[in-house]
CSV table of C-alpha atoms in Angstrom, one decimal:
chain,number,residue,atom,x,y,z
A,752,MET,CA,116.2,102.8,38.0
A,753,GLN,CA,119.8,102.6,36.9
A,754,GLU,CA,119.3,105.3,34.3
A,755,GLU,CA,117.7,107.5,37.0
A,756,ILE,CA,120.7,107.2,39.2
A,757,LEU,CA,123.1,108.2,36.3
A,758,LEU,CA,120.8,111.0,35.4
A,759,VAL,CA,120.7,112.4,38.9
A,760,ALA,CA,124.5,112.2,39.2
A,761,GLU,CA,125.0,113.9,35.9
A,762,SER,CA,122.5,116.7,36.4
A,763,VAL,CA,123.5,117.6,40.0
A,764,SER,CA,127.2,117.5,39.0
A,765,SER,CA,126.6,119.9,36.1
A,766,GLU,CA,124.3,122.2,38.1
A,767,LYS,CA,126.6,122.5,41.2
A,768,GLY,CA,130.0,122.1,39.4
A,769,LEU,CA,130.9,119.1,41.5
A,770,ALA,CA,132.6,115.9,40.6
A,771,GLN,CA,130.2,113.0,39.9
A,772,ALA,CA,132.1,110.9,42.4
A,773,VAL,CA,130.8,113.2,45.2
A,774,ILE,CA,127.2,112.8,43.9
A,775,PHE,CA,127.5,109.0,43.7
A,776,GLU,CA,128.8,108.9,47.3
A,777,ALA,CA,125.8,110.9,48.4
A,778,ILE,CA,123.4,108.5,46.6
A,779,GLU,CA,125.1,105.5,48.2
A,780,SER,CA,124.7,107.1,51.6
A,781,ALA,CA,121.0,107.8,50.9
A,782,LEU,CA,120.4,104.2,49.8
A,783,ALA,CA,122.2,102.9,52.9
A,784,THR,CA,120.1,105.1,55.2
A,785,ALA,CA,116.9,103.8,53.5
A,786,THR,CA,118.0,100.2,53.9
A,787,LYS,CA,118.7,100.6,57.6
A,788,ARG,CA,115.0,101.5,58.1
A,789,ARG,CA,114.1,97.8,57.3
A,790,TYR,CA,115.7,96.7,60.5
A,791,ILE,CA,114.5,97.2,64.1
A,792,GLU,CA,118.0,96.8,65.6
A,793,PRO,CA,121.0,98.9,64.6
A,794,SER,CA,122.7,97.8,61.4
A,795,ASN,CA,125.8,98.4,59.3
A,796,ILE,CA,124.8,98.9,55.6
A,797,LEU,CA,127.1,99.4,52.6
A,798,VAL,CA,125.9,100.3,49.1
A,799,ASN,CA,128.2,100.1,46.0
A,800,ILE,CA,127.1,101.8,42.8
A,801,ASP,CA,128.7,100.9,39.4
A,802,LYS,CA,129.5,104.4,38.1
A,803,SER,CA,129.3,103.2,34.5
A,804,THR,CA,125.9,101.3,34.5
A,805,GLY,CA,124.2,102.8,37.5
A,806,GLU,CA,123.6,99.3,39.0
A,807,TYR,CA,124.1,98.9,42.7
A,808,GLN,CA,124.4,96.2,45.3
A,809,THR,CA,123.6,96.4,49.0
A,810,PHE,CA,125.4,94.6,51.8
A,811,ARG,CA,124.9,94.3,55.5
A,812,PHE,CA,128.0,93.7,57.5
A,813,TRP,CA,129.2,92.9,61.1
A,814,GLU,CA,132.5,93.9,62.5
A,815,VAL,CA,134.6,91.2,64.3
A,816,VAL,CA,135.4,92.3,67.8
A,817,ASP,CA,136.4,90.9,71.2
A,818,GLU,CA,134.1,90.9,74.3
A,819,GLU,CA,135.3,94.3,75.5
A,820,GLU,CA,134.3,96.1,72.3
A,821,PHE,CA,131.1,94.2,71.7
A,822,GLU,CA,128.1,96.5,71.9
A,823,ASP,CA,125.2,95.2,69.7
A,824,SER,CA,124.6,92.0,67.8
A,825,GLY,CA,123.3,94.1,64.9
A,826,LEU,CA,126.6,95.7,64.5
A,827,HIS,CA,129.2,93.3,66.0
A,828,ILE,CA,130.1,89.6,66.1
A,829,LEU,CA,132.4,88.0,68.5
A,830,LEU,CA,135.7,86.6,67.1
A,831,GLU,CA,134.8,83.1,68.4
A,832,GLU,CA,131.5,83.1,66.5
A,833,ALA,CA,133.1,84.6,63.4
A,834,LYS,CA,135.8,81.9,63.2
A,835,LYS,CA,133.0,79.3,63.0
A,836,LYS,CA,132.0,80.9,59.7
A,837,ASP,CA,135.5,81.6,58.4
A,838,PRO,CA,138.6,80.5,60.4
A,839,LYS,CA,140.7,83.1,58.6
A,840,LEU,CA,138.8,86.0,60.1
A,841,GLU,CA,140.6,88.2,62.6
A,842,LEU,CA,139.7,91.1,64.9
A,843,GLY,CA,138.7,94.1,62.8
A,844,SER,CA,137.6,92.0,59.9
A,845,ARG,CA,134.1,92.1,58.4
A,846,ILE,CA,131.4,89.5,57.7
A,847,GLU,CA,129.3,90.7,54.8
A,848,GLU,CA,125.9,89.5,53.7
A,849,LYS,CA,124.2,90.6,50.5
A,850,VAL,CA,120.6,91.9,51.0
A,851,ASP,CA,117.9,93.2,48.7
A,852,ASN,CA,118.2,96.6,47.2
A,853,VAL,CA,115.7,99.3,48.0
A,854,GLU,CA,114.1,101.1,45.1
A,855,PHE,CA,115.9,104.3,44.3
A,856,GLY,CA,112.6,105.9,43.1
A,857,ARG,CA,110.8,105.3,46.4
A,858,ILE,CA,113.4,107.2,48.4
A,859,ALA,CA,114.2,109.9,45.9
A,860,ALA,CA,111.8,112.4,47.6
A,861,GLN,CA,112.9,111.5,51.1
A,862,ALA,CA,116.2,110.2,52.4
A,863,ALA,CA,118.1,110.6,49.1
A,864,LYS,CA,117.0,114.2,48.7
A,865,GLN,CA,118.1,115.1,52.3
A,866,VAL,CA,121.4,113.2,52.1
A,867,ILE,CA,122.2,114.5,48.6
A,868,VAL,CA,121.5,118.1,49.6
A,869,GLN,CA,123.7,117.7,52.7
A,870,LYS,CA,126.6,116.1,50.7
A,871,VAL,CA,126.3,118.7,48.0
A,872,ARG,CA,126.5,121.5,50.5
A,873,GLU,CA,129.6,119.9,52.1
A,874,ALA,CA,131.2,119.5,48.7
A,875,GLU,CA,130.4,123.1,47.8
A,876,ARG,CA,132.0,124.3,51.0
A,877,ALA,CA,135.1,122.1,50.4
A,878,LYS,CA,135.3,123.5,46.9
A,879,ILE,CA,135.2,127.1,48.2
A,880,VAL,CA,137.8,126.3,50.9
A,881,ASP,CA,140.1,124.9,48.2
A,882,GLU,CA,139.6,128.1,46.1
A,883,TYR,CA,140.4,130.4,49.0
A,884,ARG,CA,143.2,128.2,50.5
A,885,SER,CA,145.9,130.4,49.0
A,886,LEU,CA,144.4,133.4,51.0
A,887,LEU,CA,144.4,131.6,54.4
A,888,GLY,CA,146.1,133.8,57.0
A,889,GLU,CA,145.6,137.0,54.9
A,890,LEU,CA,143.3,139.9,55.3
A,891,VAL,CA,140.0,139.8,53.3
A,892,ASN,CA,137.0,142.1,52.9
A,893,GLY,CA,133.4,141.1,53.3
A,894,THR,CA,129.9,142.2,54.1
A,895,VAL,CA,127.8,141.1,57.0
A,896,LYS,CA,125.0,138.9,55.5
A,897,LYS,CA,123.5,137.4,58.7
A,898,VAL,CA,123.8,137.9,62.4
A,899,THR,CA,123.2,135.2,65.0
A,900,ARG,CA,123.8,134.8,68.7
A,901,GLU,CA,127.0,132.7,68.1
A,902,PHE,CA,128.5,134.1,64.9
A,903,LEU,CA,128.2,136.4,61.9
A,904,ILE,CA,127.9,135.1,58.3
A,905,ILE,CA,130.1,137.2,56.1
A,906,ASP,CA,129.7,137.4,52.3
A,907,LEU,CA,133.1,137.3,50.6
A,908,GLY,CA,131.7,137.6,47.1
A,909,ASP,CA,131.6,135.0,44.3
A,910,SER,CA,129.1,132.9,46.3
A,911,ALA,CA,131.7,132.4,49.0
A,912,GLU,CA,130.7,132.8,52.7
A,913,ALA,CA,132.6,132.6,55.9
A,914,ILE,CA,131.6,132.6,59.5
A,915,LEU,CA,133.0,135.1,62.0
A,916,PRO,CA,132.4,133.7,65.6
A,917,ARG,CA,131.6,136.3,68.1
A,918,ASP,CA,134.6,135.3,70.3
A,919,GLU,CA,136.8,136.2,67.3
A,920,LEU,CA,135.5,139.8,67.3
A,921,ILE,CA,137.4,142.5,69.1
A,922,PRO,CA,135.7,143.1,72.5
A,923,GLY,CA,133.0,145.7,72.2
A,924,GLU,CA,132.5,145.5,68.5
A,925,VAL,CA,129.0,145.4,67.1
A,926,TYR,CA,128.1,144.7,63.5
A,927,ARG,CA,124.8,144.9,61.6
A,928,ILE,CA,123.6,143.4,58.4
A,929,GLY,CA,125.2,145.2,55.5
A,930,ASP,CA,128.2,146.5,57.4
A,931,ARG,CA,131.6,146.0,55.7
A,932,LEU,CA,134.6,144.6,57.6
A,933,ARG,CA,138.1,143.3,57.3
A,934,ALA,CA,139.3,140.1,59.0
A,935,VAL,CA,141.9,137.4,58.7
A,936,LEU,CA,140.8,134.3,56.7
A,937,GLN,CA,141.1,131.0,58.5
A,938,GLU,CA,139.9,127.4,58.0
A,939,GLU,CA,138.3,125.3,60.6
A,940,GLU,CA,136.9,121.8,60.9
A,941,ARG,CA,133.4,121.7,62.1
A,942,GLU,CA,131.9,118.5,63.4
A,943,ASN,CA,129.7,116.7,60.8
A,944,ARG,CA,130.2,119.6,58.4
A,945,GLY,CA,133.7,119.3,57.2
A,946,SER,CA,136.0,122.3,56.3
A,947,GLN,CA,134.6,125.8,56.4
A,948,LEU,CA,136.0,129.2,56.0
A,949,SER,CA,136.2,131.2,59.2
A,950,LEU,CA,137.3,134.7,60.0
A,951,SER,CA,139.0,136.4,63.0
A,952,ARG,CA,139.6,139.9,64.0
A,953,ARG,CA,141.0,138.9,67.3
A,954,CYS,CA,144.1,136.9,66.2
A,955,PRO,CA,147.6,138.5,66.3
A,956,GLU,CA,147.9,138.0,62.5
A,957,MET,CA,145.2,140.7,62.1
A,958,VAL,CA,147.6,143.3,63.4
A,959,GLY,CA,150.4,142.1,61.2
A,960,GLU,CA,148.2,142.2,58.0
A,961,LEU,CA,147.0,145.7,58.8
A,962,PHE,CA,150.7,146.9,59.1
A,963,LYS,CA,151.4,145.3,55.7
A,964,LEU,CA,148.8,147.5,54.2
A,965,GLU,CA,149.9,150.7,56.0
A,966,VAL,CA,153.7,150.2,55.8
A,967,PRO,CA,155.1,149.6,52.3
A,968,GLU,CA,158.5,148.6,53.8
A,969,ILE,CA,156.8,145.6,55.4
A,970,ALA,CA,155.0,144.6,52.2
A,971,GLU,CA,158.4,144.9,50.4
A,972,GLN,CA,160.1,142.8,53.2
A,973,VAL,CA,162.6,145.6,53.9
A,974,ILE,CA,161.1,145.4,57.5
A,975,GLU,CA,160.1,142.1,59.0
A,976,ILE,CA,157.5,141.6,61.8
A,977,LYS,CA,159.2,138.9,63.9
A,978,ALA,CA,156.7,138.4,66.7
A,979,ILE,CA,153.3,139.7,67.8
A,980,ALA,CA,151.7,139.4,71.2
A,981,ARG,CA,148.1,140.6,71.5
A,982,ASP,CA,145.4,141.3,74.1
A,983,ALA,CA,142.7,142.1,71.5
A,984,GLY,CA,141.0,145.4,72.0
A,985,SER,CA,143.4,146.6,74.7
A,986,ARG,CA,147.1,146.3,73.9
A,987,THR,CA,149.5,144.7,71.4
A,988,LYS,CA,153.3,144.4,71.2
A,989,ILE,CA,155.0,144.0,67.8
A,990,ALA,CA,158.7,143.2,67.4
A,991,VAL,CA,160.1,144.4,64.1
A,992,LYS,CA,163.5,144.0,62.4
A,993,THR,CA,165.0,145.9,59.5
A,994,ASN,CA,166.9,144.3,56.6
A,995,ASP,CA,168.3,147.7,55.6
A,996,ASN,CA,170.4,149.4,58.3
A,997,ARG,CA,169.5,152.8,56.8
A,998,ILE,CA,165.9,152.4,57.8
A,999,ASP,CA,164.6,152.7,61.4
A,1000,PRO,CA,162.0,150.0,61.7
A,1001,VAL,CA,160.1,151.5,64.6
A,1002,GLY,CA,159.9,155.0,62.9
A,1003,ALA,CA,158.8,153.5,59.6
A,1004,CYS,CA,155.9,151.6,61.4
A,1005,VAL,CA,154.9,154.6,63.4
A,1006,GLY,CA,154.9,156.9,60.4
A,1007,MET,CA,155.0,160.7,60.2
A,1008,ARG,CA,153.3,162.1,63.2
A,1009,GLY,CA,152.1,158.6,64.0
A,1010,SER,CA,149.9,158.4,60.9
A,1011,ARG,CA,150.6,154.7,60.1
A,1012,VAL,CA,150.3,153.3,63.6
A,1013,GLN,CA,147.2,155.4,64.2
A,1014,ALA,CA,145.5,154.0,61.1
A,1015,VAL,CA,146.1,150.5,62.3
A,1016,SER,CA,144.9,151.4,65.8
A,1017,SER,CA,141.7,152.9,64.5
A,1018,GLU,CA,140.8,149.7,62.6
A,1019,LEU,CA,141.3,147.8,65.9
A,1020,GLY,CA,139.1,150.0,68.0
A,1021,ASN,CA,141.9,152.3,69.2
A,1022,GLU,CA,144.0,149.4,70.5
A,1023,ARG,CA,147.3,150.4,72.1
A,1024,LEU,CA,150.2,149.3,69.9
A,1025,ASP,CA,153.8,149.0,71.2
A,1026,ILE,CA,156.4,148.7,68.5
A,1027,VAL,CA,159.8,147.4,69.7
A,1028,ILE,CA,163.1,146.4,68.1
A,1029,TRP,CA,163.5,142.6,67.6
A,1030,ALA,CA,166.6,140.9,69.2
A,1031,ASP,CA,167.7,137.3,68.8
A,1032,ASP,CA,168.8,137.4,72.5
A,1033,PRO,CA,165.7,136.8,74.6
A,1034,ALA,CA,167.0,139.0,77.4
A,1035,GLN,CA,167.7,142.0,75.1
A,1036,LEU,CA,164.3,141.4,73.5
A,1037,LEU,CA,162.7,141.6,76.9
A,1038,ILE,CA,164.5,144.8,77.7
A,1039,ASN,CA,163.2,146.3,74.5
A,1040,ALA,CA,159.6,145.1,75.1
A,1041,ILE,CA,159.0,145.7,78.8
A,1042,GLY,CA,159.5,149.5,78.6
A,1043,PRO,CA,159.1,152.1,79.8
A,1044,ALA,CA,159.9,150.0,83.0
A,1045,GLU,CA,163.7,149.8,83.5
A,1046,ILE,CA,165.2,146.4,84.3
A,1047,ASP,CA,167.9,146.1,87.0
A,1048,SER,CA,169.0,142.5,86.3
A,1049,ILE,CA,167.9,139.4,84.5
A,1050,ILE,CA,168.7,135.8,85.5
A,1051,LEU,CA,168.1,133.2,82.7
A,1052,ASP,CA,167.2,129.6,83.3
A,1053,GLU,CA,167.9,128.2,79.9
A,1054,GLU,CA,166.7,124.7,80.7
A,1055,ASN,CA,163.2,125.7,81.8
A,1056,GLN,CA,163.0,128.8,79.6
A,1057,VAL,CA,162.4,131.1,82.6
A,1058,MET,CA,163.7,134.6,83.2
A,1059,GLU,CA,163.8,136.2,86.6
A,1060,VAL,CA,163.5,139.9,86.1
A,1061,ALA,CA,164.5,142.4,88.8
A,1062,VAL,CA,163.2,145.9,88.6
A,1063,ASN,CA,163.1,149.0,90.8
A,1064,LYS,CA,160.3,149.0,93.3
A,1065,ASP,CA,158.9,152.1,91.7
A,1066,SER,CA,158.8,150.3,88.3
A,1067,LEU,CA,157.3,147.0,89.5
A,1068,ALA,CA,153.7,147.9,88.9
A,1069,GLN,CA,154.6,149.3,85.5
A,1070,ALA,CA,156.5,146.3,84.5
A,1071,ILE,CA,153.7,143.9,85.5
A,1072,GLY,CA,151.0,146.0,84.0
A,1073,ARG,CA,147.3,146.2,84.8
A,1074,ASN,CA,146.1,142.7,85.7
A,1075,GLY,CA,149.5,141.4,84.6
A,1076,GLN,CA,148.9,142.4,81.0
A,1077,ASN,CA,152.4,143.8,80.3
A,1078,VAL,CA,154.3,140.8,81.7
A,1079,ARG,CA,151.9,138.4,79.8
A,1080,LEU,CA,152.6,140.2,76.5
A,1081,CYS,CA,156.3,140.3,77.1
A,1082,SER,CA,156.3,136.5,78.0
A,1083,SER,CA,154.4,135.8,74.8
A,1084,ILE,CA,156.7,137.9,72.5
A,1085,THR,CA,159.9,136.4,74.0
A,1086,GLY,CA,158.6,132.8,74.4
A,1087,TRP,CA,159.9,132.7,77.9
A,1088,ARG,CA,158.1,132.5,81.3
A,1089,LEU,CA,158.8,135.6,83.3
A,1090,ASN,CA,159.1,136.2,87.0
A,1091,VAL,CA,159.2,139.9,87.7
A,1092,VAL,CA,160.4,140.8,91.2
A,1093,ASP,CA,161.4,143.8,93.3
A,1094,LYS,CA,165.2,144.2,93.0
A,1095,ASP,CA,165.5,145.1,96.7
A,1096,ALA,CA,163.7,141.9,97.7
A,1097,VAL,CA,166.1,139.9,95.4
A,1098,ARG,CA,169.0,141.6,97.0
A,1099,GLU,CA,167.7,140.8,100.5
A,1100,GLU,CA,167.1,137.2,99.5
A,1101,SER,CA,170.6,137.0,98.0
A,1102,GLU,CA,172.1,138.4,101.2
A,1103,LYS,CA,170.2,135.9,103.3
A,1104,GLY,CA,171.5,133.1,101.0
A,1105,SER,CA,175.0,134.5,101.2
A,1106,ALA,CA,174.7,134.6,105.0
A,1107,SER,CA,173.6,131.0,105.1
A,1108,LEU,CA,176.5,130.0,102.8
A,1109,GLN,CA,179.0,131.8,105.0
A,1110,THR,CA,177.6,130.1,108.1
A,1111,LEU,CA,177.9,126.6,106.6
A,1112,ILE,CA,181.4,127.3,105.2
A,1113,LYS,CA,182.6,128.6,108.6
A,1114,TYR,CA,181.1,126.0,111.0
A,1115,LEU,CA,181.1,122.9,108.8
A,1116,ASP,CA,184.6,123.6,107.3
A,1117,VAL,CA,183.3,123.0,103.7
A,1118,ASP,CA,184.0,124.8,100.5
A,1119,GLU,CA,181.4,127.2,98.8
A,1120,ASP,CA,180.3,124.6,96.2
A,1121,LEU,CA,179.3,122.0,98.8
A,1122,ALA,CA,177.6,124.7,100.9
A,1123,SER,CA,175.7,125.9,97.8
A,1124,VAL,CA,174.5,122.3,97.2
A,1125,LEU,CA,173.2,122.1,100.8
A,1126,VAL,CA,171.4,125.4,100.6
A,1127,ASN,CA,169.8,124.5,97.2
A,1128,GLU,CA,168.6,121.2,98.6
A,1129,GLY,CA,166.9,123.1,101.5
A,1130,TYR,CA,169.5,122.6,104.2
A,1131,SER,CA,170.3,126.2,104.7
A,1132,SER,CA,171.0,126.2,108.5
A,1133,LEU,CA,173.0,124.2,111.0
A,1134,GLU,CA,169.8,123.2,112.7
A,1135,LEU,CA,168.3,121.7,109.6
A,1136,ILE,CA,171.4,119.7,108.9
A,1137,ALA,CA,171.8,118.5,112.5
A,1138,GLY,CA,168.2,117.4,112.6
A,1139,ALA,CA,168.4,115.6,109.2
A,1140,LYS,CA,168.5,111.9,108.7
A,1141,GLU,CA,171.6,110.4,107.2
A,1142,SER,CA,169.4,108.6,104.7
A,1143,ASP,CA,167.9,111.9,103.5
A,1144,LEU,CA,171.2,113.6,103.1
A,1145,SER,CA,172.6,110.6,101.2
A,1146,LYS,CA,170.0,111.1,98.5
A,1147,ILE,CA,171.7,114.3,97.4
A,1148,GLU,CA,173.8,113.7,94.3
A,1149,GLY,CA,177.5,113.2,95.2
A,1150,PHE,CA,176.7,112.5,98.9
A,1151,ASP,CA,177.3,109.1,100.5
A,1152,LYS,CA,176.8,107.8,104.0
A,1153,GLU,CA,180.2,108.9,105.2
A,1154,ILE,CA,179.8,112.5,104.0
A,1155,SER,CA,176.2,112.7,105.4
A,1156,GLU,CA,177.2,111.5,108.8
A,1157,ALA,CA,180.2,113.8,109.0
A,1158,LEU,CA,178.0,116.9,108.1
A,1159,ILE,CA,175.4,115.9,110.7
A,1160,ASN,CA,178.1,115.5,113.4
A,1161,ARG,CA,179.8,118.8,112.5
A,1162,SER,CA,176.5,120.6,112.6
A,1163,LYS,CA,175.7,119.3,116.1
A,1164,GLU,CA,179.2,120.2,117.3
A,1165,ALA,CA,178.9,123.7,115.9
A,1166,LEU,CA,175.5,124.2,117.5
A,1167,LEU,CA,177.0,123.2,120.9
A,1168,THR,CA,179.9,125.6,120.4
A,1169,LEU,CA,177.6,128.5,119.5
A,1170,THR,CA,175.3,127.7,122.5
A,1171,MET,CA,178.3,128.0,124.8
A,1172,GLU,CA,179.4,131.2,123.2
A,1173,ILE,CA,176.0,132.7,123.6
A,1174,SER,CA,175.8,131.7,127.3
A,1175,SER,CA,179.3,133.0,128.1
A,1176,GLU,CA,178.6,136.4,126.5
A,1177,ASN,CA,175.4,137.0,128.4
A,1178,GLU,CA,175.5,138.9,131.7
A,1179,GLY,CA,173.8,136.5,134.0
A,1180,GLU,CA,170.8,134.3,133.7
A,1181,GLU,CA,168.3,137.3,133.5
A,1182,ASN,CA,170.1,138.7,130.4
A,1183,ASP,CA,170.3,135.3,128.6
A,1184,LEU,CA,168.6,135.4,125.2
A,1185,MET,CA,167.4,131.9,126.0
A,1186,ALA,CA,165.5,133.3,129.0
A,1187,VAL,CA,163.0,134.7,126.5
A,1188,SER,CA,160.5,131.9,126.0
A,1189,LEU,CA,159.9,132.8,122.3
A,1190,VAL,CA,163.6,132.4,121.5
A,1191,ASP,CA,164.6,128.9,120.6
A,1192,MET,CA,168.1,127.8,119.9
A,1193,SER,CA,167.8,128.4,116.2
A,1194,LEU,CA,166.7,131.9,116.6
A,1195,ALA,CA,169.3,132.6,119.3
A,1196,ILE,CA,172.0,131.5,117.0
A,1197,GLU,CA,170.6,133.7,114.2
A,1198,LEU,CA,170.4,136.7,116.5
A,1199,ASN,CA,173.9,136.1,117.8
A,1200,GLN,CA,175.3,136.1,114.3
A,1201,LYS,CA,173.6,139.5,113.7
A,1202,GLY,CA,175.2,141.0,116.8
A,1203,ILE,CA,172.2,140.6,119.1
A,1204,LYS,CA,173.9,138.6,121.9
A,1205,THR,CA,171.9,139.4,125.0
A,1206,ARG,CA,168.3,139.9,126.1
A,1207,ASP,CA,169.0,143.6,126.5
A,1208,ASP,CA,170.3,143.8,122.9
A,1209,LEU,CA,167.0,142.4,121.8
A,1210,ALA,CA,164.8,144.5,124.1
A,1211,GLU,CA,166.4,147.8,122.8
A,1212,LEU,CA,165.4,147.1,119.2
A,1213,SER,CA,162.3,148.5,117.5
A,1214,VAL,CA,159.9,146.3,115.5
A,1215,GLU,CA,161.2,147.9,112.3
A,1216,GLU,CA,164.8,147.3,113.2
A,1217,LEU,CA,164.2,143.6,114.1
A,1218,THR,CA,162.2,142.9,110.9
A,1219,ASP,CA,165.1,144.4,108.9
A,1220,ILE,CA,167.7,142.2,110.7
A,1221,ILE,CA,165.9,138.9,110.5
A,1222,GLU,CA,163.0,137.4,108.5
A,1223,ILE,CA,160.0,137.8,110.9
A,1224,GLU,CA,156.5,139.2,110.7
A,1225,ALA,CA,155.9,142.5,112.4
A,1226,ASN,CA,153.4,141.1,115.0
A,1227,ALA,CA,155.8,138.3,116.0
A,1228,ALA,CA,158.7,140.8,116.2
A,1229,GLY,CA,156.6,143.0,118.6
A,1230,GLU,CA,155.7,140.1,120.8
A,1231,LEU,CA,159.4,139.0,121.0
A,1232,ILE,CA,160.6,142.5,121.9
A,1233,MET,CA,157.9,143.0,124.5
A,1234,GLU,CA,158.8,139.7,126.2
A,1235,ALA,CA,162.5,140.6,126.2
A,1236,ARG,CA,161.6,143.9,128.0
A,1237,GLU,CA,159.6,142.3,130.7
A,1238,HIS,CA,162.6,142.0,133.1
A,1239,TRP,CA,163.1,145.7,132.9
A,1240,PHE,CA,159.7,146.4,134.5
A,1241,LYS,CA,160.3,143.7,137.2
A,1242,GLU,CA,163.5,145.5,138.1
A,1243,ASP,CA,161.7,148.8,138.4
A,1244,LYS,CA,159.3,147.3,140.9
């Protein structure tokens, strides 16, 4: 029996070109599996083979656990019970018990064969992965050997195979047995199967590797590919940099009459390729990458890695791209989150913010810094401050009870003053802005600051004019104006 084990280990090792240690491990696993069949309940079995003599010993063991981890008496033993057998035992320790060996000859045709075959296959795959490890991330050629619903099996030559998952194909690609293809070599861990070679045609590296083949300057490192952002099958952005100022990196990648970039695009199913100049400054890189849309301004939030990008209204759709594709690719290539907005909307928002600042500075008698803090914290109007609780304002950094109370009191005084100004400027009760039921004090003050001081001033506006002056929906603006005009019709009667 011992000789038989040594013979199997030696013959399989020679036949498959694997280390004998791998074969011994497979035999130990097979013997343990056969031993477990003796027991009705689950069991932990360990087999140790002497590699020099072929003799082996079999042990059953129990893991020492606490009550929370205890699952089965065939696998676990409680710490309290274990200490009765050996006071030195701790959680995680093992209690072992030697049991009778199973005959190797009896299981050779059953469990041993199955386990050994499985282990040998795993070892063969691991060996192939080790041989190809130096090529990971590079482009390889292969032939489609088998097609399944989930993946393709690709023959790489020299008995090496790799899987190409269908979700790593470029959308729309169809391959049949015997077709040749190129893809980027990767390694993946598959559950219960160990390492295995895998391929991808969808990854960004695929584009970079193809450019290395088509553009000698990239292979020679005269031109560097600094970043790639890809939406496989549709569009890719590649940022390149030259290490020789005499060479135009974009022109070199495009090639004469677009020959180089067209060759890469054809391999990728006519994928659109945007080649842009790399810049270390993320804002400049974005300007290069987002074209042909033109950027009006960029605001960088360094802490949160966010850029607010303002563009002309006519360029907004172009900057964002179909289904947000362009802005996603630009975000990926810069490494920053992007918020693309209409520059006119930004300007309006800025003007509103500026108006709020000026109101607070004027009526609260504070400097611009303090007014900015209030606006940023959400207290952008006198009404909001007057209605705030002292305890809430005091939570703002740098504010205490005294400052908060002073701001609240000044806001209330300012509102009272403005109310009196509005009333004195109106020509009688009928012409009072406050006579319009839809106008509250807050709106009256806002309108007053915009030069709309009376009910007639409001009534004479069009919906479009009012929505331009204050932030209000068109429907609400229409209702407001119509109510302001009601007294005209009463006077006519």
